PDB file of N, CA and C and ligand atoms in Angstrom:
ATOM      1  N   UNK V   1     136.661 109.024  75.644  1.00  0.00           N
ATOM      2  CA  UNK V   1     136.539 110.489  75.631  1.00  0.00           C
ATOM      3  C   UNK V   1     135.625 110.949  76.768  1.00  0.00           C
ATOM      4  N   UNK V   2     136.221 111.972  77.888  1.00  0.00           N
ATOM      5  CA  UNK V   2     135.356 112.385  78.961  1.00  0.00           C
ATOM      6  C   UNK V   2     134.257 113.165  78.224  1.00  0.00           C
ATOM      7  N   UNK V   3     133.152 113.100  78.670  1.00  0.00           N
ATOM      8  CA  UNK V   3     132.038 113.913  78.569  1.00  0.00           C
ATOM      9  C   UNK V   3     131.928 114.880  79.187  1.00  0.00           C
ATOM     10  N   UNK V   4     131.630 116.846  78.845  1.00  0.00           N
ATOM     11  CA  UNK V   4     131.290 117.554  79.158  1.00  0.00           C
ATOM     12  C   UNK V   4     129.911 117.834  80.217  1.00  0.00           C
ATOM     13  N   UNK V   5     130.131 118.131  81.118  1.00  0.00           N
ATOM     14  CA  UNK V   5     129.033 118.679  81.850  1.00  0.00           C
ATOM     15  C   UNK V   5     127.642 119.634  81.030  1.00  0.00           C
ATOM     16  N   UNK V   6     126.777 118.991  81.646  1.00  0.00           N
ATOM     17  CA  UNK V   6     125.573 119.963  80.651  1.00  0.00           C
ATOM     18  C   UNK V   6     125.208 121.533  81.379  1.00  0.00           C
ATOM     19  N   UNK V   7     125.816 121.511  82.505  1.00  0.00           N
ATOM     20  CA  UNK V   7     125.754 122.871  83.018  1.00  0.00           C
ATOM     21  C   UNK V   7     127.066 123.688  83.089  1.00  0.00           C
ATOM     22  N   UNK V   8     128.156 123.322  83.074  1.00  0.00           N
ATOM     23  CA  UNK V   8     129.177 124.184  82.228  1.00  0.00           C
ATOM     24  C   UNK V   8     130.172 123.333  81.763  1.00  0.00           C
ATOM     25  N   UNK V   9     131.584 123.908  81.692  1.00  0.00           N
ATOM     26  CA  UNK V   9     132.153 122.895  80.453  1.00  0.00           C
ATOM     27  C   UNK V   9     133.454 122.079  81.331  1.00  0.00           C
ATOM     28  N   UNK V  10     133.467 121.873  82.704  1.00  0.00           N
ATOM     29  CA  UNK V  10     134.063 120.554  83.095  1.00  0.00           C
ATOM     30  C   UNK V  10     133.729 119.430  82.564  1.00  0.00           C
ATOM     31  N   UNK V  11     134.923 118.557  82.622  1.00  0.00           N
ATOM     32  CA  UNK V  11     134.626 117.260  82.416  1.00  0.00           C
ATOM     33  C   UNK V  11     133.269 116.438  83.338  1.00  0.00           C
ATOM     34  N   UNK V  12     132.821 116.326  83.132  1.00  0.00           N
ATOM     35  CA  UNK V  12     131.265 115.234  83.344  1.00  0.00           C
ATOM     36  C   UNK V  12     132.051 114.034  84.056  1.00  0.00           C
ATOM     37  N   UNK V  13     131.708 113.846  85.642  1.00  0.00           N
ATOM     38  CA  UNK V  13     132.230 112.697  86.433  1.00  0.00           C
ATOM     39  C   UNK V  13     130.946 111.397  86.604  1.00  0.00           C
ATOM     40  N   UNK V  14     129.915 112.134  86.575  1.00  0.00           N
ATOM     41  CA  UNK V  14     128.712 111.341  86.600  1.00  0.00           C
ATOM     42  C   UNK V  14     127.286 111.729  85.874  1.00  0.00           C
ATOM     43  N   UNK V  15     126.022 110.844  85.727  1.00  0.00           N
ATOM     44  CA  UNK V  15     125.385 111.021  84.726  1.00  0.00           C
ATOM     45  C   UNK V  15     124.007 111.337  85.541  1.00  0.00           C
ATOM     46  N   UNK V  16     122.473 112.440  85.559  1.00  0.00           N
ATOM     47  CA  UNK V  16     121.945 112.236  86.093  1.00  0.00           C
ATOM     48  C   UNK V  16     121.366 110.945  85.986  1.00  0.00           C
ATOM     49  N   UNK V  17     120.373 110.261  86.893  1.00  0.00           N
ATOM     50  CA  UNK V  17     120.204 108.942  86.933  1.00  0.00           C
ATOM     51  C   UNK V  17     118.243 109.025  86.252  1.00  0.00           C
ATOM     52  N   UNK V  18     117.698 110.055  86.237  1.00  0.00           N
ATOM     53  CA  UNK V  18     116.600 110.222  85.403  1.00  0.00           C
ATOM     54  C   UNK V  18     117.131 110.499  83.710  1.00  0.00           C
ATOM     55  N   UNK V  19     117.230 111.682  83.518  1.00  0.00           N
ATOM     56  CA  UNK V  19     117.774 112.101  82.318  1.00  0.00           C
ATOM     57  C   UNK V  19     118.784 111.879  81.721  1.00  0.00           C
ATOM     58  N   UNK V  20     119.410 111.474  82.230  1.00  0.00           N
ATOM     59  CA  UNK V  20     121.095 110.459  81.982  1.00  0.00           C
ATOM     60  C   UNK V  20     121.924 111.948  81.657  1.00  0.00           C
ATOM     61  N   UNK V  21     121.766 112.911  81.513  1.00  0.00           N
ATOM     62  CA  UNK V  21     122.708 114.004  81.245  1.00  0.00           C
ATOM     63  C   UNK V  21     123.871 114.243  82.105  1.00  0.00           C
ATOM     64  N   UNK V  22     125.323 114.489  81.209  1.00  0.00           N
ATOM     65  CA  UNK V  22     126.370 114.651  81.785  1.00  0.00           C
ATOM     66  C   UNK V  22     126.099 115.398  83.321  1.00  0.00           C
ATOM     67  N   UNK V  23     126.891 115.128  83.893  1.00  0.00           N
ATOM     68  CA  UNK V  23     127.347 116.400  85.291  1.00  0.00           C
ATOM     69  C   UNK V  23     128.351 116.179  85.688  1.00  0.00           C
ATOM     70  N   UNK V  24     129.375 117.525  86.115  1.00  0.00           N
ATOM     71  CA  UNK V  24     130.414 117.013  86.635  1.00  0.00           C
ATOM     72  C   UNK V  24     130.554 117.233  88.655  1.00  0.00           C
ATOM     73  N   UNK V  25     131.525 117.230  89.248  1.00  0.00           N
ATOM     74  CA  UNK V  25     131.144 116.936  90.195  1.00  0.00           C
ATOM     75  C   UNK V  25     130.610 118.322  91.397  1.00  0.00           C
ATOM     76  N   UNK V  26     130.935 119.430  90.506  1.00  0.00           N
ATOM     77  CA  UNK V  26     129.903 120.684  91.356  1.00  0.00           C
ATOM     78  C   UNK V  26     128.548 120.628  91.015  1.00  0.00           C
ATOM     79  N   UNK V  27     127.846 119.740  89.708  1.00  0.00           N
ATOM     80  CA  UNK V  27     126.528 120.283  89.408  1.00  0.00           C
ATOM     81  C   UNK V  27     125.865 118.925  89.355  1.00  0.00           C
ATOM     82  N   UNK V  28     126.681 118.035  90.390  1.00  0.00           N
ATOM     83  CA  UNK V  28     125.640 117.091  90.269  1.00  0.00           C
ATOM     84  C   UNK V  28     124.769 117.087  92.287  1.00  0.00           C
ATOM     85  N   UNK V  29     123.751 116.968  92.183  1.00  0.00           N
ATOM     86  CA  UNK V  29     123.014 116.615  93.216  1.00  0.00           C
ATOM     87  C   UNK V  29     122.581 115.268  93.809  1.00  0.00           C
ATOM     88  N   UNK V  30     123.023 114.700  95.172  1.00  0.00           N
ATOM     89  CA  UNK V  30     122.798 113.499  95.566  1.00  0.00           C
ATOM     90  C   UNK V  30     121.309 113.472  96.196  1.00  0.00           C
ATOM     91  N   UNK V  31     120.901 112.689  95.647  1.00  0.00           N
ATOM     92  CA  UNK V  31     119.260 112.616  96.387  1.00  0.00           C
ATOM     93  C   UNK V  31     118.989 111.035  96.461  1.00  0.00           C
ATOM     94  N   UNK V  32     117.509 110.770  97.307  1.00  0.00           N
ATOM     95  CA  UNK V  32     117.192 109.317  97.847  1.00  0.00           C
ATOM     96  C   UNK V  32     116.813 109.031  96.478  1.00  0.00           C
ATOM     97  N   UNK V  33     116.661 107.734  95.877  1.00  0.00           N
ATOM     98  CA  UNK V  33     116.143 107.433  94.751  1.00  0.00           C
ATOM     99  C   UNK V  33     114.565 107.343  94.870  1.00  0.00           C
ATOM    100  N   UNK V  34     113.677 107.354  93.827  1.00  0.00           N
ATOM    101  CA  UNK V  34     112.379 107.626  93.960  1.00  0.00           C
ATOM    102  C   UNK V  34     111.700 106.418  94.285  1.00  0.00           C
ATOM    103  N   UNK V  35     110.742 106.244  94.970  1.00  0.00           N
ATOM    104  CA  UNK V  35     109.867 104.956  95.052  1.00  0.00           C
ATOM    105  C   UNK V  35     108.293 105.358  95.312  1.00  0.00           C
ATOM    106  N   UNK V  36     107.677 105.074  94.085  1.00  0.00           N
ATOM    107  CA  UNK V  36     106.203 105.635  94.043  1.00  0.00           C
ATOM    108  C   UNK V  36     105.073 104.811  95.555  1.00  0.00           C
ATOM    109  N   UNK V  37     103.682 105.524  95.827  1.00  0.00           N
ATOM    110  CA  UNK V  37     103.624 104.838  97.084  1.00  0.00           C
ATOM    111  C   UNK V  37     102.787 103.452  96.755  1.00  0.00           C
ATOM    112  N   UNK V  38     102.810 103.157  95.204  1.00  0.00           N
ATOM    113  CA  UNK V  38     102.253 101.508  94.877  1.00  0.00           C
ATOM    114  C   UNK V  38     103.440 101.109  95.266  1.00  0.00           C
ATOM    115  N   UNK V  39     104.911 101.159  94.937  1.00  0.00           N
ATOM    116  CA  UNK V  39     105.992 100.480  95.073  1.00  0.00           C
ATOM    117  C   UNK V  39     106.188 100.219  96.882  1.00  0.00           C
ATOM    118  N   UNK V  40     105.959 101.204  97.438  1.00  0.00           N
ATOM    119  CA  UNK V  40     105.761 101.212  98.819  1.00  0.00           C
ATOM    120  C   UNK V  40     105.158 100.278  99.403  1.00  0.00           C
ATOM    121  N   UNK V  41     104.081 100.448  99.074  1.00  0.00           N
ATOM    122  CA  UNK V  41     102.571  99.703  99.595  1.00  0.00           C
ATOM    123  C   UNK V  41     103.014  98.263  99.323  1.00  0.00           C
ATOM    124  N   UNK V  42     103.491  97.977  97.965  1.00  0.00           N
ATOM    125  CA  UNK V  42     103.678  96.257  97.823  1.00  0.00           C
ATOM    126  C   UNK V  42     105.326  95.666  98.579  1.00  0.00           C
ATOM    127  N   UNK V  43     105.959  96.728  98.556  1.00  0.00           N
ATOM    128  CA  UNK V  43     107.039  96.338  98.870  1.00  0.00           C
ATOM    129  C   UNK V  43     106.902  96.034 100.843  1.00  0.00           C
ATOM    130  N   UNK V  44     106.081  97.057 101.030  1.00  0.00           N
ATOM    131  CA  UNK V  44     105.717  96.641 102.702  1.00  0.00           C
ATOM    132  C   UNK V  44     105.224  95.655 102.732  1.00  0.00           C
ATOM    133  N   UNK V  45     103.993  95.232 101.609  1.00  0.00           N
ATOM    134  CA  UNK V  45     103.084  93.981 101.976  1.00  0.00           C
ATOM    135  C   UNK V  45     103.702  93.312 102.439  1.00  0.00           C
ATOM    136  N   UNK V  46     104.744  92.753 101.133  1.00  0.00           N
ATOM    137  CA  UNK V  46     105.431  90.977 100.305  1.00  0.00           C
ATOM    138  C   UNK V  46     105.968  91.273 102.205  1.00  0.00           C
ATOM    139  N   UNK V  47     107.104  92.298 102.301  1.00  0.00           N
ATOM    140  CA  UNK V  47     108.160  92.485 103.583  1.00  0.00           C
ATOM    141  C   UNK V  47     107.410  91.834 105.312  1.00  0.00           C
ATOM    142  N   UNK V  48     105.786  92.577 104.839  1.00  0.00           N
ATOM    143  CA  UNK V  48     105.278  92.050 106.556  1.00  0.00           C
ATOM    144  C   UNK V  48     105.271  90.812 106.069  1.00  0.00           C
ATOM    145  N   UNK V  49     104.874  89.925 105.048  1.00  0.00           N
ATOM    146  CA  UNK V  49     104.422  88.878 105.044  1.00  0.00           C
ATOM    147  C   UNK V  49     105.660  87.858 104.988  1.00  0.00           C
ATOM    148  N   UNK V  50     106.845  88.108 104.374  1.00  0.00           N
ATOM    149  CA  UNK V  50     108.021  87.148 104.408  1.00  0.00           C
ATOM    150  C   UNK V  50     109.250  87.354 105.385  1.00  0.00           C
ATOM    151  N   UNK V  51     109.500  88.471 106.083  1.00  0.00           N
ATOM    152  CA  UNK V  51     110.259  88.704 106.947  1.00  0.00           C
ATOM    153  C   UNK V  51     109.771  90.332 107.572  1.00  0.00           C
ATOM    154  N   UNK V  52     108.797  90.047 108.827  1.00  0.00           N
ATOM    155  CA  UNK V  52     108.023  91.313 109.574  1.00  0.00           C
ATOM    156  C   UNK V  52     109.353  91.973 110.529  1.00  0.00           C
ATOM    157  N   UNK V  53     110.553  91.301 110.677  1.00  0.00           N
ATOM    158  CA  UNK V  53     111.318  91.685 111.305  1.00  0.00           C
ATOM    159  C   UNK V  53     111.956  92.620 110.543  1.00  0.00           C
ATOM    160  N   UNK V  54     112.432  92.582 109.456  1.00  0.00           N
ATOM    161  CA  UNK V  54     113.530  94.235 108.726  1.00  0.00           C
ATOM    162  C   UNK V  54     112.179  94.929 107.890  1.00  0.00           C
ATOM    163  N   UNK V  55     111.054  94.675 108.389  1.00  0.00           N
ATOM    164  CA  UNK V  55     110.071  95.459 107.755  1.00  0.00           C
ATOM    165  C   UNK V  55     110.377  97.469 108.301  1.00  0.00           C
ATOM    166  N   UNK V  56     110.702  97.169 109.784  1.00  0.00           N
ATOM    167  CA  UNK V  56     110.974  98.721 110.673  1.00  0.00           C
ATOM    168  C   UNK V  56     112.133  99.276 109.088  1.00  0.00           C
ATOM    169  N   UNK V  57     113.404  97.981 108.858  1.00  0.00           N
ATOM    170  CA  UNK V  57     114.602  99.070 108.784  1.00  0.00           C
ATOM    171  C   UNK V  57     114.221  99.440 107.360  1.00  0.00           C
ATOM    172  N   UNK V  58     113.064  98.559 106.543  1.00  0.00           N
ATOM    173  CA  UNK V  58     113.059  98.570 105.216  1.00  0.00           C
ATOM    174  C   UNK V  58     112.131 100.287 105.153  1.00  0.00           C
ATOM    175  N   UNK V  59     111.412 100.538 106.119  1.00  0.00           N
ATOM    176  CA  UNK V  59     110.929 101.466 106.279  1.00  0.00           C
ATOM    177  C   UNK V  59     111.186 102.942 106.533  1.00  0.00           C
ATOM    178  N   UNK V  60     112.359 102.347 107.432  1.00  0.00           N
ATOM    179  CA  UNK V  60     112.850 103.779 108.221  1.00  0.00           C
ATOM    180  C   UNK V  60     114.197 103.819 107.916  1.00  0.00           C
ATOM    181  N   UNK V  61     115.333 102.871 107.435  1.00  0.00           N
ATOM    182  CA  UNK V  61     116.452 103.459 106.765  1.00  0.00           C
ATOM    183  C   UNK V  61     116.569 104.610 105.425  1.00  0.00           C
ATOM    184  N   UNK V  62     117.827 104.260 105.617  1.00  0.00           N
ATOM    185  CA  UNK V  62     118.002 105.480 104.293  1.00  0.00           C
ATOM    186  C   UNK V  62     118.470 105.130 103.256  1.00  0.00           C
ATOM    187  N   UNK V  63     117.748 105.246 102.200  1.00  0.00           N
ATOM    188  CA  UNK V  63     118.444 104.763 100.718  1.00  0.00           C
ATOM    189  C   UNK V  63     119.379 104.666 100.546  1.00  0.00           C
ATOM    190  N   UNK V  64     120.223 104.331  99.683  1.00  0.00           N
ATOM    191  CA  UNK V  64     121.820 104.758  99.077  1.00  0.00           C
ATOM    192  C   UNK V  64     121.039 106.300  98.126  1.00  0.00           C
ATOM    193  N   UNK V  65     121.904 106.698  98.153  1.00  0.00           N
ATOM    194  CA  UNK V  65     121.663 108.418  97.145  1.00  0.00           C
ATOM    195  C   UNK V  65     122.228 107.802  96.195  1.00  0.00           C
ATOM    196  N   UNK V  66     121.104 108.849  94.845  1.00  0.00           N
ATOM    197  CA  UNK V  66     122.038 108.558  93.415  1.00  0.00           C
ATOM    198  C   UNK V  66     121.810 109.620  93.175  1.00  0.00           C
ATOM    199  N   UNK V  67     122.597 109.833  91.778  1.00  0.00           N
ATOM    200  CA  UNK V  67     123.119 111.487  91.230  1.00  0.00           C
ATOM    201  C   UNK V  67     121.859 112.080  90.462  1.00  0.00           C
ATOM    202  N   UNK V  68     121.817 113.118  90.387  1.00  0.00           N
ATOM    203  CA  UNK V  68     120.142 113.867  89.855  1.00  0.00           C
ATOM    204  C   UNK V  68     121.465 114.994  89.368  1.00  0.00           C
ATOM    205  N   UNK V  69     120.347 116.148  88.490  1.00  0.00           N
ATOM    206  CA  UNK V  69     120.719 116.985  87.838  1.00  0.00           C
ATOM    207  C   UNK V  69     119.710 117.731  88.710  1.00  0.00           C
ATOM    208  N   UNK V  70     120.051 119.120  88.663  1.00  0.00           N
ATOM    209  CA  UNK V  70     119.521 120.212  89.408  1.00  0.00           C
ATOM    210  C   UNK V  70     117.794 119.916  89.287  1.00  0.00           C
ATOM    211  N   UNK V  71     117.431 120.233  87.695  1.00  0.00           N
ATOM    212  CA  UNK V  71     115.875 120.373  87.561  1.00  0.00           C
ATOM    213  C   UNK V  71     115.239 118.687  87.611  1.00  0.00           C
ATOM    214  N   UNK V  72     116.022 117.930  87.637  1.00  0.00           N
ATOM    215  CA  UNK V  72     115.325 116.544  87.841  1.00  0.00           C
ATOM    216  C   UNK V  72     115.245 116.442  89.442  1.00  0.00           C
ATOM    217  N   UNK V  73     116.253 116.690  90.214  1.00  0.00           N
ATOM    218  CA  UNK V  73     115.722 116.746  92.063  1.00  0.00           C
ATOM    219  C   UNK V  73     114.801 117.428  92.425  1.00  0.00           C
ATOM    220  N   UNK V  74     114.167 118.721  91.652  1.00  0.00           N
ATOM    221  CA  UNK V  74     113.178 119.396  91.834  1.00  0.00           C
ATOM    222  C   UNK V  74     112.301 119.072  91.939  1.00  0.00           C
ATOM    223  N   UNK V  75     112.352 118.674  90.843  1.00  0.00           N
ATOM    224  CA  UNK V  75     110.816 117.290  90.173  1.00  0.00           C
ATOM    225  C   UNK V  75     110.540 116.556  91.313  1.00  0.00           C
ATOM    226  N   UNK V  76     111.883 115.475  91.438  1.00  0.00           N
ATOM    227  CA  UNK V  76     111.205 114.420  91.882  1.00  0.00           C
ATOM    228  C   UNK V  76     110.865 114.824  93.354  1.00  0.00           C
ATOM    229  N   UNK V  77     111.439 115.896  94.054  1.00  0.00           N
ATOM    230  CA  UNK V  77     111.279 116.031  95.617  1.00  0.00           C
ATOM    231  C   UNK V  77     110.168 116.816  95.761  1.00  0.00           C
ATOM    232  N   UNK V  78     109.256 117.365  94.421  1.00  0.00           N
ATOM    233  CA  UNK V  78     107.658 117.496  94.520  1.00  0.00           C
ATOM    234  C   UNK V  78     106.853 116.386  94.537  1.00  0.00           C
ATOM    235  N   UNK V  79     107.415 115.238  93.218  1.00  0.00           N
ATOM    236  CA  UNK V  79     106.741 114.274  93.593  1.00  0.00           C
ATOM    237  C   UNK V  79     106.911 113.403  94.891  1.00  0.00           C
ATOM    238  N   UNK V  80     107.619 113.361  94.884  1.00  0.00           N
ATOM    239  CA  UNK V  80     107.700 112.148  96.451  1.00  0.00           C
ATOM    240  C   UNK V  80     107.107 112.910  97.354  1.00  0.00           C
ATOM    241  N   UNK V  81     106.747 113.912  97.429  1.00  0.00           N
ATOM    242  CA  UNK V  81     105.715 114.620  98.587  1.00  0.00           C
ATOM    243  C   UNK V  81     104.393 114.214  98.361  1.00  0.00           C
ATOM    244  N   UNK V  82     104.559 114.429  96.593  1.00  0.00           N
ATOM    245  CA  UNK V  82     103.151 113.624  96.399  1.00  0.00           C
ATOM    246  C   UNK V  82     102.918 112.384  96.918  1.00  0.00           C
ATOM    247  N   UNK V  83     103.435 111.311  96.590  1.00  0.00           N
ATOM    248  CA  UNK V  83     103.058 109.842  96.860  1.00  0.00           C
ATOM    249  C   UNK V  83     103.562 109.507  98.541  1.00  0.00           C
ATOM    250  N   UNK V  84     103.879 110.243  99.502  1.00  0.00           N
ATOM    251  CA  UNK V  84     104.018 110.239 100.576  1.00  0.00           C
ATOM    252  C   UNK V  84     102.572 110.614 100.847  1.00  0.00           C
ATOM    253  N   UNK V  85     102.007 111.391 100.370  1.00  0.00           N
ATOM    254  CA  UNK V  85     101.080 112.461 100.912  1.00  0.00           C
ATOM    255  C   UNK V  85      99.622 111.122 100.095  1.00  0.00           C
ATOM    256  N   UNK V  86      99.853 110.126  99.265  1.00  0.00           N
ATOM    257  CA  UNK V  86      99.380 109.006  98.987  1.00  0.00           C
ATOM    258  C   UNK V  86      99.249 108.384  99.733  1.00  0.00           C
ATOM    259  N   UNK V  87     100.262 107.493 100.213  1.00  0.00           N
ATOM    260  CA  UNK V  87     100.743 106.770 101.188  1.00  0.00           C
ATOM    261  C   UNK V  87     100.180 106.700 102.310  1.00  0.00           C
ATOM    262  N   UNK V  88     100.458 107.803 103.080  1.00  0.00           N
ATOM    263  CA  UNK V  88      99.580 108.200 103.881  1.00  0.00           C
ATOM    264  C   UNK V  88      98.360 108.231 104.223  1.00  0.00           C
ATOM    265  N   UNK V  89      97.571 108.636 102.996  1.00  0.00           N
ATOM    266  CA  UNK V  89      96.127 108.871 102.883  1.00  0.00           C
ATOM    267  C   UNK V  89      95.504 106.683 103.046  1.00  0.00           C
ATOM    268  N   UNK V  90      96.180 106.435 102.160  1.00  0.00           N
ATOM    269  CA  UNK V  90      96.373 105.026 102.202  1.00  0.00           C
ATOM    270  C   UNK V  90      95.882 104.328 103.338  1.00  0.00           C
ATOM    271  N   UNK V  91      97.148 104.358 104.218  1.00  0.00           N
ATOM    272  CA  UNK V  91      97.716 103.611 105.417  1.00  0.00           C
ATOM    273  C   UNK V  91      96.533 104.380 106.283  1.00  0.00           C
ATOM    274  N   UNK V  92      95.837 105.592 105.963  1.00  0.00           N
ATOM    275  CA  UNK V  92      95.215 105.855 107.617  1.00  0.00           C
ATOM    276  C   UNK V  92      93.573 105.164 107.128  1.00  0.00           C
ATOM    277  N   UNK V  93      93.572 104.948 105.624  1.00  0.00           N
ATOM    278  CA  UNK V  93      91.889 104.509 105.099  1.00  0.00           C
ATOM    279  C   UNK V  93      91.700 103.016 105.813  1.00  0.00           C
ATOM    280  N   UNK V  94      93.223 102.215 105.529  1.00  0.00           N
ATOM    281  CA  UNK V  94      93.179 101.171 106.229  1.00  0.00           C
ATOM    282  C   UNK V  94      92.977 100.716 107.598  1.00  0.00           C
ATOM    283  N   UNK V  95      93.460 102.188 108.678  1.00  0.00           N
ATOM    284  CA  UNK V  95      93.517 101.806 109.417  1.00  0.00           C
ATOM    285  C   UNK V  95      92.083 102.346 110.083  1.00  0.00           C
ATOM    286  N   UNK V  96      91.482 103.177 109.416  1.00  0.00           N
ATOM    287  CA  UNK V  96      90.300 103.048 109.619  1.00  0.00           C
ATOM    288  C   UNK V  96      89.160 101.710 109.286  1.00  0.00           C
ATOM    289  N   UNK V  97      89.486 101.100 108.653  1.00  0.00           N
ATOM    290  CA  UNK V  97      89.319  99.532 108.257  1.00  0.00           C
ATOM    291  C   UNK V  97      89.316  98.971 109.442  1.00  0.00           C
ATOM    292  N   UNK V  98      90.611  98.745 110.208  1.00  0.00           N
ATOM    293  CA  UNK V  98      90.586  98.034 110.662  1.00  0.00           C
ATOM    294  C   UNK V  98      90.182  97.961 112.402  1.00  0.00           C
ATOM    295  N   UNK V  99      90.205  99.391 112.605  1.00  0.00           N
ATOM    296  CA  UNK V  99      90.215  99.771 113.869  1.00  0.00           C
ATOM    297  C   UNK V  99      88.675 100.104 113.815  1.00  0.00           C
ATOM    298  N   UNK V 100      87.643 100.650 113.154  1.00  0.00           N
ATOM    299  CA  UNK V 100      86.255 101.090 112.759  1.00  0.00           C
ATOM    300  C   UNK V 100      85.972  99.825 112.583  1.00  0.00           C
ATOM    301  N   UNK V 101      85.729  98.397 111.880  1.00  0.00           N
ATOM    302  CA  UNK V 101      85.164  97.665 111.918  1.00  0.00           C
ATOM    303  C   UNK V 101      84.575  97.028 113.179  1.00  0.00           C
ATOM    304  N   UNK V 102      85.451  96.595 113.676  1.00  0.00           N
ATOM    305  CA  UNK V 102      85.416  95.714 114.840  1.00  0.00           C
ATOM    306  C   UNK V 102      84.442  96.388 116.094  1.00  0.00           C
ATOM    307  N   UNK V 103      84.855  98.205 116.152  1.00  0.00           N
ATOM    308  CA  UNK V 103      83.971  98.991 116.750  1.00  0.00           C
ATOM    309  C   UNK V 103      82.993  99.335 116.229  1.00  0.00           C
ATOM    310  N   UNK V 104      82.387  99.285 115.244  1.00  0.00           N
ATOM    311  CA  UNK V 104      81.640  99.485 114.294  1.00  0.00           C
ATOM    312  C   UNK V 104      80.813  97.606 114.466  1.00  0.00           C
ATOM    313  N   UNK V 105      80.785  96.988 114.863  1.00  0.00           N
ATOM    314  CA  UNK V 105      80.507  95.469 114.881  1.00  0.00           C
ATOM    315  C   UNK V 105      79.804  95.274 116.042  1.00  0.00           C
ATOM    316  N   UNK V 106      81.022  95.657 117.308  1.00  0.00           N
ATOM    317  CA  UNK V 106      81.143  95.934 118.828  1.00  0.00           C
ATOM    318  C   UNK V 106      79.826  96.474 119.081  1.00  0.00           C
ATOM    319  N   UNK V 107      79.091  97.510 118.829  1.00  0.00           N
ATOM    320  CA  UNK V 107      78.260  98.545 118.558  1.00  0.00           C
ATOM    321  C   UNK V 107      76.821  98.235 117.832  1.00  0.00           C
ATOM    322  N   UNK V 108      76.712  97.260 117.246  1.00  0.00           N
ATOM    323  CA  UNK V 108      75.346  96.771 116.316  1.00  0.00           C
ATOM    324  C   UNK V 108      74.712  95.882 116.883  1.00  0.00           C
TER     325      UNK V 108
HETATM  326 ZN1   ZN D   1     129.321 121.408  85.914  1.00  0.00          ZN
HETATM  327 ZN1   ZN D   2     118.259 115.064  85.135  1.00  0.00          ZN
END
């Protein structure tokens, strides 16, 4: 039995991938899938450390898209600003680590 769409009453072709709710194929939205910036951070580590070469594409390609429902892409494309805006903060503490030490050493 096809499933109804939760935003009007077509048949439901796909499911959002947070909320699992019907959608059919005008009310569903394709978006990148989410990856928090711990998932980031370790997934770069393990990547520099076992293959530094597809570390660029693991970085800078583009997801496969999965299906979202209107108010779940909302969500998540506030959060992923968030944990970008993590990420970030992250990657520049480190690189103050690493670039400040040595000058910071250089200097004493
Ligand atoms: Zn619909
Ligand atoms: Zn949803």
């Amino acid at each position: 039995m096809a499933m109804a769409c939760t935003a009007c009453d077509a048949a439901a072709s796909t499911t959002c991938t947070v909320c699992k709710s019907a959608l059919c194929s005008a009310h569903v939205q394709q978006g990148q899938p989410f990856i928090s910036a711990r998932q980031l951070v370790t997934t770069t580590a393990t990547t520099a450390f076992r293959a530094p070469g597809v570390l660029a594409d693991l970085l800078f390609k583009e997801l496969d898209l999965v299906p979202y429902c209107a108010s779940c892409r909302e969500e998540l494309a506030a959060k992923r600003t968030t944990e970008q805006l993590k990420f970030l903060i992250g990657m520049l503490m480190v690189l103050a680590l690493v670039i400040g030490v040595p000058i910071y050493l250089m200097f004493v």
